[in-house]
Short mmCIF file of C-alpha atoms (C1' of nucleotides) in Angstrom, two decimals:
data_model
loop_
_atom_site.label_atom_id
_atom_site.label_comp_id
_atom_site.label_asym_id
_atom_site.label_seq_id
_atom_site.Cartn_x
_atom_site.Cartn_y
_atom_site.Cartn_z
CA UNK Z 138 -147.57 50.75 54.24
CA UNK Z 139 -146.19 52.16 51.29
CA UNK Z 140 -147.64 52.02 48.22
CA UNK Z 141 -147.96 50.27 44.90
CA UNK Z 142 -145.45 50.22 41.85
CA UNK Z 143 -143.60 53.76 40.55
CA UNK Z 144 -146.19 54.63 38.15
CA UNK Z 145 -149.19 53.86 40.18
CA UNK Z 146 -147.20 56.02 42.94
CA UNK Z 147 -146.79 58.65 41.09
CA UNK Z 148 -149.85 58.69 39.39
CA UNK Z 149 -151.53 58.78 43.04
CA UNK Z 150 -149.19 61.63 43.92
CA UNK Z 151 -150.01 63.95 40.81
CA UNK Z 152 -153.91 63.16 40.90
CA UNK Z 153 -153.63 63.81 45.36
CA UNK Z 154 -152.29 67.05 44.18
CA UNK Z 155 -154.72 68.57 41.45
CA UNK Z 156 -157.63 66.76 43.99
CA UNK Z 157 -155.96 69.50 46.73
CA UNK Z 158 -155.96 71.94 45.10
CA UNK Z 159 -158.39 71.96 43.30
CA UNK Z 160 -157.95 71.39 39.48
CA UNK Z 161 -159.65 68.80 39.90
CA UNK Z 162 -163.28 69.19 41.63
CA UNK Z 163 -165.38 67.16 43.50
CA UNK Z 164 -167.82 65.19 41.10
CA UNK Z 165 -165.18 65.55 37.94
CA UNK Z 166 -164.88 62.10 36.37
CA UNK Z 167 -161.97 60.24 35.92
CA UNK Z 168 -162.25 57.46 33.91
CA UNK Z 169 -159.53 54.87 33.23
CA UNK Z 170 -158.99 54.87 29.72
CA UNK Z 171 -158.61 58.67 28.83
CA UNK Z 172 -155.64 58.94 32.12
CA UNK Z 173 -154.04 55.92 31.25
CA UNK Z 174 -153.95 57.79 27.32
CA UNK Z 175 -152.75 60.81 29.07
CA UNK Z 176 -149.95 59.28 31.29
CA UNK Z 177 -148.77 56.54 28.96
CA UNK Z 178 -148.96 54.04 31.11
CA UNK Z 179 -151.31 50.45 31.20
CA UNK Z 180 -155.32 51.00 32.72
CA UNK Z 181 -153.07 48.41 35.34
CA UNK Z 182 -151.70 51.25 37.22
CA UNK Z 183 -154.22 53.36 36.57
CA UNK Z 184 -156.42 51.82 38.42
CA UNK Z 185 -154.22 51.07 41.29
CA UNK Z 186 -153.68 54.65 41.74
CA UNK Z 187 -157.93 55.08 42.01
CA UNK Z 188 -157.74 52.22 44.50
CA UNK Z 189 -155.25 54.14 46.01
CA UNK Z 190 -157.35 57.22 46.46
CA UNK Z 191 -160.47 55.68 47.03
CA UNK Z 192 -158.67 54.25 50.00
CA UNK Z 193 -158.02 57.66 51.48
CA UNK Z 194 -161.30 58.47 50.68
CA UNK Z 195 -160.35 61.12 47.33
CA UNK Z 196 -162.32 59.47 44.90
CA UNK Z 197 -165.58 58.03 45.05
CA UNK Z 198 -165.87 54.17 43.18
CA UNK Z 199 -169.12 53.14 42.49
CA UNK Z 200 -168.87 49.38 41.11
CA UNK Z 201 -169.81 48.77 37.82
CA UNK Z 202 -169.87 52.94 37.08
CA UNK Z 203 -166.75 54.28 37.60
CA UNK Z 204 -164.67 56.51 39.35
CA UNK Z 205 -165.03 60.50 39.99
CA UNK Z 206 -163.55 63.18 42.71
CA UNK Z 207 -165.36 62.56 45.96
CA UNK Z 208 -168.32 64.56 46.76
CA UNK Z 209 -169.60 64.14 50.33
CA UNK Z 210 -173.31 65.45 51.59
CA UNK Z 211 -173.69 68.33 53.94
CA UNK Z 212 -173.86 66.16 56.93
CA UNK Z 213 -170.04 64.74 55.62
CA UNK Z 214 -168.46 67.72 55.64
CA UNK Z 215 -170.49 68.61 59.21
CA UNK Z 216 -169.09 65.51 60.30
CA UNK Z 217 -165.58 65.45 59.49
CA UNK Z 218 -165.22 69.44 60.26
CA UNK Z 219 -166.16 68.06 63.90
CA UNK Z 220 -163.13 65.13 63.69
CA UNK Z 221 -160.72 67.60 62.24
CA UNK Z 222 -161.19 70.24 64.92
CA UNK Z 223 -160.38 67.85 67.27
CA UNK Z 224 -157.42 66.33 65.65
CA UNK Z 225 -155.78 69.97 64.76
CA UNK Z 226 -156.98 70.13 68.88
CA UNK Z 227 -154.87 67.56 69.66
CA UNK Z 228 -152.01 68.55 67.55
CA UNK Z 229 -152.13 72.06 68.97
CA UNK Z 230 -151.78 70.71 72.46
CA UNK Z 231 -149.09 68.03 72.08
CA UNK Z 232 -147.15 70.91 70.14
CA UNK Z 233 -147.60 72.98 73.28
CA UNK Z 234 -145.81 70.26 75.37
CA UNK Z 235 -143.60 69.19 73.04
CA UNK Z 236 -142.49 71.47 70.80
CA UNK Z 237 -138.50 72.31 70.14
CA UNK Z 238 -137.44 75.99 70.56
CA UNK Z 239 -136.58 75.61 66.89
CA UNK Z 240 -140.03 74.62 66.21
CA UNK Z 241 -141.14 77.48 67.43
CA UNK Z 242 -139.23 79.76 65.60
CA UNK Z 243 -140.79 78.38 62.44
CA UNK Z 244 -143.51 78.92 63.51
CA UNK Z 245 -143.10 82.29 64.78
CA UNK Z 246 -141.60 82.96 61.09
CA UNK Z 247 -144.54 81.25 59.42
CA UNK Z 248 -146.99 83.81 61.43
CA UNK Z 249 -145.54 86.26 60.52
CA UNK Z 250 -145.97 85.34 56.94
CA UNK Z 251 -148.94 84.63 57.40
CA UNK Z 252 -149.37 88.00 58.75
CA UNK Z 253 -147.62 90.14 56.05
CA UNK Z 254 -150.05 87.90 53.14
CA UNK Z 255 -152.84 88.98 55.25
CA UNK Z 256 -152.25 92.61 54.19
CA UNK Z 257 -151.62 91.83 51.61
CA UNK Z 258 -154.61 90.11 50.77
CA UNK Z 259 -153.97 87.90 48.27
CA UNK Z 260 -156.15 84.66 49.85
CA UNK Z 261 -154.23 82.65 47.33
CA UNK Z 262 -150.67 83.17 49.18
CA UNK Z 263 -152.51 83.46 52.34
CA UNK Z 264 -154.12 80.00 52.17
CA UNK Z 265 -150.38 78.69 51.05
CA UNK Z 266 -149.09 80.02 54.45
CA UNK Z 267 -151.95 79.18 56.78
CA UNK Z 268 -151.28 75.23 55.38
CA UNK Z 269 -147.27 75.81 56.25
CA UNK Z 270 -148.30 76.42 59.93
CA UNK Z 271 -150.83 74.11 60.52
CA UNK Z 272 -148.40 71.73 59.15
CA UNK Z 273 -145.34 72.62 61.03
CA UNK Z 274 -148.00 72.09 64.53
CA UNK Z 275 -148.85 69.12 62.70
CA UNK Z 276 -145.63 68.12 63.14
CA UNK Z 277 -144.78 69.81 66.17
CA UNK Z 278 -146.98 67.09 68.28
CA UNK Z 279 -143.96 64.77 67.76
CA UNK Z 280 -146.16 61.85 66.79
CA UNK Z 281 -146.62 60.76 63.29
CA UNK Z 282 -149.14 58.42 62.70
CA UNK Z 283 -151.31 62.08 64.36
CA UNK Z 284 -149.12 63.64 61.97
CA UNK Z 285 -150.81 61.53 58.96
CA UNK Z 286 -153.96 61.19 60.11
CA UNK Z 287 -154.46 65.07 60.58
CA UNK Z 288 -152.88 65.44 57.20
CA UNK Z 289 -155.62 63.07 55.40
CA UNK Z 290 -158.64 64.78 57.07
CA UNK Z 291 -157.14 67.85 55.89
CA UNK Z 292 -156.28 66.48 52.33
CA UNK Z 293 -160.40 65.59 51.58
CA UNK Z 294 -161.62 68.58 53.48
CA UNK Z 295 -159.35 70.89 51.29
CA UNK Z 296 -161.77 71.64 48.48
CA UNK Z 297 -164.37 73.27 50.57
CA UNK Z 298 -161.62 74.53 53.09
CA UNK Z 299 -160.08 76.55 50.54
CA UNK Z 300 -163.29 78.24 49.57
CA UNK Z 301 -163.71 79.82 53.47
CA UNK Z 302 -160.45 81.89 53.03
CA UNK Z 303 -162.66 83.57 49.86
CA UNK Z 304 -164.75 85.22 52.47
CA UNK Z 305 -164.12 88.77 52.91
CA UNK Z 306 -162.65 89.48 56.71
CA UNK Z 307 -161.92 85.37 56.91
CA UNK Z 308 -158.11 86.19 56.53
CA UNK Z 309 -158.16 88.56 58.61
CA UNK Z 310 -159.45 86.72 61.66
CA UNK Z 311 -157.75 83.80 60.42
CA UNK Z 312 -154.87 84.95 61.07
CA UNK Z 313 -155.32 86.86 64.76
CA UNK Z 314 -156.87 82.98 65.63
CA UNK Z 315 -153.10 82.24 64.64
CA UNK Z 316 -151.34 84.28 66.54
CA UNK Z 317 -153.21 83.56 69.63
CA UNK Z 318 -152.25 80.02 69.07
CA UNK Z 319 -148.81 80.85 68.19
CA UNK Z 320 -148.63 82.56 72.06
CA UNK Z 321 -150.22 79.84 73.69
CA UNK Z 322 -148.01 76.76 72.22
CA UNK Z 323 -145.22 78.86 73.17
CA UNK Z 324 -146.05 79.26 76.52
CA UNK Z 325 -146.72 75.87 76.75
CA UNK Z 326 -150.40 76.30 77.66
CA UNK Z 327 -151.88 73.18 76.35
CA UNK Z 328 -155.09 73.50 77.11
CA UNK Z 329 -155.37 77.08 75.62
CA UNK Z 330 -153.77 75.98 72.47
CA UNK Z 331 -155.71 72.97 71.97
CA UNK Z 332 -158.94 75.03 72.46
CA UNK Z 333 -157.78 78.01 70.54
CA UNK Z 334 -157.28 75.38 67.65
CA UNK Z 335 -160.73 73.71 68.17
CA UNK Z 336 -162.35 77.63 67.36
CA UNK Z 337 -159.85 77.92 65.11
CA UNK Z 338 -160.91 74.98 62.92
CA UNK Z 339 -164.50 74.00 63.35
CA UNK Z 340 -167.10 75.47 61.75
CA UNK Z 341 -170.56 75.88 63.44
CA UNK Z 342 -173.24 78.58 63.61
CA UNK Z 343 -173.18 80.67 61.05
CA UNK Z 344 -169.59 80.06 60.07
CA UNK Z 345 -171.20 76.74 58.80
CA UNK Z 346 -174.41 78.24 56.78
CA UNK Z 347 -171.64 80.85 55.21
CA UNK Z 348 -169.59 77.88 54.28
CA UNK Z 349 -172.48 76.11 52.98
CA UNK Z 350 -173.88 78.71 50.98
CA UNK Z 351 -170.46 79.04 49.05
CA UNK Z 352 -169.83 75.60 48.50
CA UNK Z 353 -170.45 75.67 44.02
CA UNK Z 354 -172.92 73.14 42.74
CA UNK Z 355 -171.47 69.71 42.53
CA UNK Z 356 -169.30 69.68 45.15
CA UNK Z 357 -172.46 68.10 47.52
CA UNK Z 358 -173.96 65.18 47.06
CA UNK Z 359 -177.83 65.21 47.82
CA UNK Z 360 -178.41 63.16 51.20
CA UNK Z 361 -179.79 60.86 49.36
CA UNK Z 362 -176.77 59.52 47.46
CA UNK A 259 -165.85 55.36 49.79
CA UNK A 260 -166.88 52.06 48.10
CA UNK A 261 -164.25 49.27 47.37
CA UNK A 262 -164.18 47.89 43.87
CA UNK A 263 -164.59 44.58 42.29
CA UNK A 264 -166.61 41.90 44.30
CA UNK A 265 -164.13 39.73 44.46
CA UNK A 266 -161.87 42.18 45.56
CA UNK A 267 -164.27 43.32 48.67
CA UNK A 268 -165.19 39.67 49.74
CA UNK A 269 -161.60 39.17 49.89
CA UNK A 270 -160.57 42.29 52.12
CA UNK A 271 -162.96 41.20 54.42
CA UNK A 272 -161.83 38.04 54.77
CA UNK A 273 -158.19 39.15 55.55
CA UNK A 274 -159.35 41.87 57.44
CA UNK A 275 -160.82 39.28 59.83
CA UNK A 276 -157.98 37.13 60.08
CA UNK A 277 -155.66 39.68 60.84
CA UNK A 278 -158.16 41.47 63.68
CA UNK A 279 -158.53 38.11 65.03
CA UNK A 280 -155.32 37.35 65.54
CA UNK A 281 -155.45 33.70 62.59
CA UNK A 282 -152.81 36.06 60.69
CA UNK A 283 -150.02 37.68 62.51
CA UNK A 284 -147.95 40.47 62.47
CA UNK A 285 -145.13 40.26 60.47
CA UNK A 286 -146.90 36.61 58.05
CA UNK A 287 -146.18 36.96 54.22
CA UNK A 288 -148.64 37.34 52.21
CA UNK A 289 -148.10 35.81 48.57
CA UNK A 290 -150.15 37.46 45.69
CA UNK A 291 -150.05 33.07 44.09
CA UNK A 292 -150.69 31.62 47.08
CA UNK A 293 -153.87 33.74 47.76
CA UNK A 294 -155.27 33.57 44.40
CA UNK A 295 -154.99 29.35 44.38
CA UNK A 296 -156.50 29.50 47.87
CA UNK A 297 -159.66 31.61 47.18
CA UNK A 298 -159.78 30.10 43.55
CA UNK A 299 -159.55 34.04 42.22
CA UNK A 300 -157.44 35.29 39.69
CA UNK A 301 -153.88 37.19 40.93
CA UNK A 302 -155.96 40.85 39.83
CA UNK A 303 -158.32 41.07 42.73
CA UNK A 304 -155.77 39.78 45.32
CA UNK A 305 -153.24 42.46 44.31
CA UNK A 306 -156.49 44.71 44.71
CA UNK A 307 -157.30 43.14 47.95
CA UNK A 308 -154.09 43.68 49.39
CA UNK A 309 -153.73 47.68 48.71
CA UNK A 310 -157.20 48.45 49.99
CA UNK A 311 -155.02 46.41 52.86
CA UNK A 312 -152.04 48.41 52.61
CA UNK A 313 -154.20 51.75 52.83
CA UNK A 314 -156.16 51.09 55.91
CA UNK A 315 -152.41 50.31 57.34
CA UNK A 316 -153.50 46.60 57.80
CA UNK A 317 -150.57 45.21 55.16
CA UNK A 318 -147.40 46.33 54.59
CA UNK A 319 -146.24 46.27 51.19
CA UNK A 320 -142.58 46.86 50.26
CA UNK A 321 -142.23 47.57 46.55
CA UNK A 322 -140.63 44.51 44.47
CA UNK A 323 -140.63 42.99 47.99
CA UNK A 324 -143.88 42.01 48.61
CA UNK A 325 -146.52 42.19 51.37
CA UNK A 326 -146.88 41.12 55.10
CA UNK A 327 -148.71 41.86 57.68
CA UNK A 328 -148.67 45.23 59.34
CA UNK A 329 -145.74 45.46 61.97
CA UNK A 330 -145.20 47.88 63.72
CA UNK A 331 -141.95 50.21 66.00
CA UNK A 332 -142.65 50.31 69.85
CA UNK A 333 -142.57 54.12 69.01
CA UNK A 334 -145.56 53.38 66.19
CA UNK A 335 -147.52 51.28 68.70
CA UNK A 336 -147.40 53.95 71.40
CA UNK A 337 -148.72 56.69 68.58
CA UNK A 338 -151.23 55.03 68.11
CA UNK A 339 -152.35 54.34 71.34
CA UNK A 340 -152.54 58.11 72.01
CA UNK A 341 -154.22 58.59 69.38
CA UNK A 342 -156.83 55.77 70.63
CA UNK A 343 -157.70 56.79 73.24
CA UNK A 344 -157.65 60.82 72.22
CA UNK A 345 -160.33 59.27 69.07
CA UNK A 346 -162.11 56.58 71.73
CA UNK A 347 -162.96 60.02 74.47
CA UNK A 348 -164.18 62.17 71.71
CA UNK A 349 -166.81 59.39 71.12
CA UNK A 350 -167.20 59.15 74.47
CA UNK A 351 -168.01 62.48 75.38
CA UNK A 352 -170.62 63.01 72.06
CA UNK A 353 -171.94 59.94 72.97
CA UNK A 354 -172.71 61.38 75.76
CA UNK A 355 -174.70 64.14 74.68
CA UNK A 356 -176.56 62.97 72.09
CA UNK A 357 -176.73 58.68 72.70
CA UNK A 358 -180.98 58.11 72.67
CA UNK A 359 -182.35 56.53 75.70
CA UNK A 360 -182.77 53.24 73.49
CA UNK A 361 -178.95 53.00 72.64
CA UNK A 362 -178.33 53.56 76.43
CA UNK A 363 -180.42 50.24 77.52
CA UNK A 364 -178.24 48.50 74.16
CA UNK A 365 -174.94 49.66 76.13
CA UNK A 366 -176.53 48.67 80.04
CA UNK A 367 -177.39 45.28 78.54
CA UNK A 368 -173.60 44.79 77.16
CA UNK A 369 -171.87 46.34 80.42
CA UNK A 370 -173.64 43.42 82.46
CA UNK A 371 -172.70 40.75 79.59
CA UNK A 372 -169.31 42.03 80.18
CA UNK A 373 -169.81 41.95 83.79
CA UNK A 374 -171.29 38.20 84.08
CA UNK A 375 -168.19 36.95 81.56
CA UNK A 376 -165.97 38.73 83.83
CA UNK A 377 -166.48 36.53 86.53
CA UNK A 378 -166.58 33.46 84.16
CA UNK A 379 -162.96 34.47 83.09
CA UNK A 380 -163.49 34.03 79.72
CA UNK A 381 -161.08 36.24 78.62
CA UNK A 382 -161.73 35.80 74.80
CA UNK A 383 -165.95 35.83 75.55
CA UNK A 384 -165.06 39.38 77.00
CA UNK A 385 -163.05 40.46 74.61
CA UNK A 386 -166.19 39.69 71.95
CA UNK A 387 -168.56 41.58 74.37
CA UNK A 388 -166.08 44.55 74.95
CA UNK A 389 -165.57 44.92 71.64
CA UNK A 390 -169.45 44.92 71.35
CA UNK A 391 -169.58 47.55 74.42
CA UNK A 392 -167.05 50.19 72.45
CA UNK A 393 -168.92 49.96 69.10
CA UNK A 394 -172.17 51.07 70.91
CA UNK A 395 -170.17 53.88 71.66
CA UNK A 396 -168.63 54.69 68.75
CA UNK A 397 -172.49 54.17 66.96
CA UNK A 398 -173.63 56.70 69.83
CA UNK A 399 -171.40 60.01 69.00
CA UNK A 400 -173.71 59.68 65.87
CA UNK A 401 -170.47 61.37 63.43
CA UNK A 402 -170.27 58.46 61.43
CA UNK A 403 -166.59 59.33 59.83
CA UNK A 404 -166.44 59.34 63.31
CA UNK A 405 -166.84 56.42 63.73
CA UNK A 406 -164.96 54.76 61.08
CA UNK A 407 -162.22 56.24 61.54
CA UNK A 408 -161.98 55.22 65.11
CA UNK A 409 -163.15 51.20 64.04
CA UNK A 410 -159.99 51.74 61.64
CA UNK A 411 -157.39 52.80 64.29
CA UNK A 412 -159.30 50.21 66.93
CA UNK A 413 -158.36 47.59 63.79
CA UNK A 414 -154.71 48.58 63.48
CA UNK A 415 -154.28 47.78 66.81
CA UNK A 416 -156.35 44.80 67.44
CA UNK A 417 -153.69 42.13 66.99
CA UNK A 418 -151.76 44.45 70.09
CA UNK A 419 -154.65 45.23 72.14
CA UNK A 420 -155.99 41.57 72.18
CA UNK A 421 -152.77 41.03 73.75
CA UNK A 422 -153.71 43.38 77.57
CA UNK A 423 -156.94 40.79 77.95
CA UNK A 424 -154.91 38.10 78.96
CA UNK A 425 -153.05 39.29 81.63
CA UNK A 426 -154.52 38.31 85.16
CA UNK A 427 -156.41 41.09 86.53
CA UNK A 428 -156.64 43.58 83.38
CA UNK A 429 -160.21 42.30 82.76
CA UNK A 430 -161.87 42.29 86.20
CA UNK A 431 -159.97 46.38 85.78
CA UNK A 432 -161.60 46.77 82.95
CA UNK A 433 -165.19 45.89 84.14
CA UNK A 434 -165.07 48.24 86.14
CA UNK A 435 -163.97 51.23 84.05
CA UNK A 436 -166.86 50.36 81.97
CA UNK A 437 -169.34 50.76 84.70
CA UNK A 438 -167.95 54.17 84.99
CA UNK A 439 -167.88 55.06 81.75
CA UNK A 440 -171.40 53.82 81.49
CA UNK A 441 -172.52 56.08 84.78
CA UNK A 442 -171.37 58.93 82.89
CA UNK A 443 -172.57 58.22 79.93
CA UNK A 444 -176.17 58.11 81.23
CA UNK A 445 -175.71 60.80 82.89
CA UNK A 446 -174.74 63.13 80.05
CA UNK A 447 -171.47 64.13 81.83
CA UNK A 448 -169.62 64.63 78.29
CA UNK A 449 -166.45 65.41 79.92
CA UNK A 450 -166.33 62.57 82.67
CA UNK A 451 -166.91 60.68 80.24
CA UNK A 452 -164.80 61.33 77.90
CA UNK A 453 -162.17 61.51 80.83
CA UNK A 454 -162.49 57.77 81.74
CA UNK A 455 -162.91 56.35 77.99
CA UNK A 456 -159.05 58.24 77.71
CA UNK A 457 -157.42 56.91 80.68
CA UNK A 458 -159.69 53.68 80.18
CA UNK A 459 -158.19 53.19 76.70
CA UNK A 460 -154.75 55.02 76.81
CA UNK A 461 -151.44 53.16 77.47
CA UNK A 462 -149.14 54.56 79.73
CA UNK A 463 -146.64 54.07 82.80
CA UNK A 464 -146.67 50.23 83.90
CA UNK A 465 -148.85 49.57 81.74
CA UNK A 466 -146.96 50.32 78.53
CA UNK A 467 -144.60 48.32 80.02
CA UNK A 468 -146.48 45.09 80.80
CA UNK A 469 -147.93 45.55 77.43
CA UNK A 470 -144.58 45.20 75.02
CA UNK A 471 -143.49 43.03 77.88
CA UNK A 472 -145.99 40.28 76.51
CA UNK A 473 -145.62 41.06 73.16
CA UNK A 474 -144.35 38.12 70.91
CA UNK A 475 -141.27 38.16 68.89
CA UNK A 476 -142.25 39.35 65.93
CA UNK A 477 -145.30 41.11 66.31
CA UNK A 478 -142.63 44.49 66.59
CA UNK A 479 -139.78 45.32 64.36
CA UNK A 480 -136.82 46.86 65.24
CA UNK A 481 -137.05 51.05 64.87
CA UNK A 482 -134.51 51.17 62.40
CA UNK A 483 -137.28 49.39 59.52
"C1'" DT F 3 -195.44 62.94 20.57
"C1'" DA F 4 -194.08 59.88 24.23
"C1'" DC F 5 -192.94 55.74 26.42
"C1'" DA F 6 -191.12 51.22 26.28
"C1'" DC F 7 -188.50 47.81 24.48
"C1'" DA F 8 -184.69 46.15 22.56
"C1'" DT F 9 -179.41 46.90 20.65
"C1'" DT F 10 -175.89 48.64 20.68
"C1'" DT F 11 -171.83 50.55 23.04
"C1'" DC F 12 -168.81 51.84 26.16
"C1'" DT F 13 -166.49 51.37 31.25
"C1'" DG F 14 -165.72 48.81 34.48
"C1'" DG F 15 -163.86 43.96 36.41
"C1'" DT F 16 -161.38 39.67 35.65
"C1'" DA F 17 -158.01 36.74 33.78
"C1'" DT F 18 -153.52 36.22 31.83
"C1'" DA F 19 -149.37 36.90 29.27
"C1'" DC F 20 -145.14 39.17 29.56
"C1'" DA F 21 -141.10 41.88 32.12
"C1'" DA F 22 -138.23 43.32 35.89
"C1'" DA F 23 -136.15 42.87 39.59
"C1'" DA F 24 -135.17 40.27 44.11
"C1'" DA F 25 -134.32 36.00 46.92
"C1'" DT F 26 -132.15 31.21 46.03
"C1'" DC F 27 -129.00 28.00 44.87
"C1'" DC F 28 -125.22 26.17 43.48
"C1'" DA F 29 -120.64 25.97 42.42
"C1'" DT F 30 -116.02 26.67 42.59
"C1'" DA F 31 -112.34 28.92 44.80
"C1'" DG F 32 -109.62 30.98 48.76
"C1'" DC Q 49 -115.06 24.90 55.22
"C1'" DT Q 50 -116.94 29.25 54.11
"C1'" DA Q 51 -117.44 33.58 50.81
"C1'" DT Q 52 -118.45 35.02 46.67
"C1'" DG Q 53 -120.05 35.05 42.47
"C1'" DG Q 54 -123.06 33.71 38.62
"C1'" DA Q 55 -126.76 31.54 37.29
"C1'" DT Q 56 -131.65 29.42 38.11
"C1'" DT Q 57 -136.55 30.09 39.97
"C1'" DT Q 58 -139.75 32.49 42.72
"C1'" DT Q 59 -142.51 36.85 42.50
"C1'" DT Q 60 -143.76 41.05 41.89
"C1'" DG Q 61 -145.06 44.84 38.35
"C1'" DT Q 62 -146.97 45.43 34.37
"C1'" DA Q 63 -149.50 45.48 29.96
"C1'" DT Q 64 -152.96 43.24 27.55
"C1'" DA Q 65 -156.73 40.90 26.05
"C1'" DC Q 66 -161.55 39.20 26.86
"C1'" DC Q 67 -166.33 39.36 29.57
"C1'" DA Q 68 -169.79 41.38 31.70
"C1'" DG Q 69 -172.73 44.73 33.24
"C1'" DA Q 70 -175.02 49.14 32.71
"C1'" DA Q 71 -176.29 54.07 30.56
"C1'" DA Q 72 -176.99 54.84 25.74
"C1'" DT Q 73 -179.30 54.87 21.88
"C1'" DG Q 74 -182.32 53.87 18.33
"C1'" DT Q 75 -186.74 51.89 16.45
"C1'" DG Q 76 -191.57 50.89 16.80
"C1'" DT Q 77 -196.17 51.44 18.73
"C1'" DA Q 78 -199.80 53.43 20.78
#
DNA sequence: TACACATTTCTGGTATACAAAAATCCATAG
DNA sequence: CTATGGATTTTTGTATACCAGAAATGTGTA
């Protein structure tokens, strides 16, 4: 499943990072000539990179009309969060059953880090630690296929998820939920870990409205795409 | 997320079909020149198609060493079935809650078709009907993202799943499980539908050994890939 | 001024040419 | 007879050139 040529691989990583971290925003145009000039390569590896990214859903290419950073519909957003919650819940269930002691230590450390960062009210730093916390759980499920699958969906939701944490109070609540999840995992309570993680990730009811309210114009495309 | 040029899209569909239906087997080499000659196009769309397929995991390309139909390790197989069971269970749960009456009628019809085909002991025809049965449930979850995700994993497992049904008695058992799942969905019992579907799809214990025993040489690669 | 149509221009899709790495083959030496 | 080394060949990775289709622009007429 490994990617193609080295140039294309580098491009994929660079662009992926820019999209996930928000440097490139949903709707931004990615034209092949600019990218090839900017990176000093020909159009061929650029196209390969864009196709790879299209395959993972991070960009969308309309035939004869170029490619843009993927912007999804509200319906897509809801659907993807629904799946994301389930995938993370599965990771948490398996992690509760399979994580080694040393991994749990790491999770505890990251949980503490999240706690201190939360008190300092640094949303961006918290976001980083939060990502790490979740990734340790992905790894803890001991199913590398599930781990990849989960990360892929997470990346696609990253531009939207990032917005959540800038809501007042969300960081604190998120951190409290982490503690509970951590407890469930370290005591090996798979069902509880899964249930808590599902609630932690799912975006339902008011939370959904709140999220939609702060999504910038252009991040979402009209339903009639 | 739509694919690139028309030629590449056609190639993707053709190759995908050949891989999923078993015309092309895991480990088969796919060299660009042969394919381009065989389909009367240049190497460019061929490469695009292969990259797209690599993105969905159906083929594997090693840098500078060409691409083959993906063959996975035993560990991968186990992991993927674990995820597959969960995805299908989620589909079933949601389907039980969301399927419309007309969809359920369709599901009943397909269930019956599976039943008659099972009595005729036609494994290949049953396989087709079985695929349809499951796809109606995928669609019934009313989450197109989950549907795509599930189909993708199913396609990747297709070469191995197909082997299962050629085991004596498996078809009959499978059909009985369908009936139960159908009942759970039509009565709206989401939890039961999910649990039954999970058991239906999961490959555990003896069933796993049975499956591994009939996987032909070359379908699986050594763990040290 | 607004709209319709033609032309131009720009961008993406495809083909081909070239370069570099790997696999193969053959010869030669042990 | 086998193994090793290098030359050859094959195949992939990259660049470039060419073509086609869609958007943008400009012009003329109502």
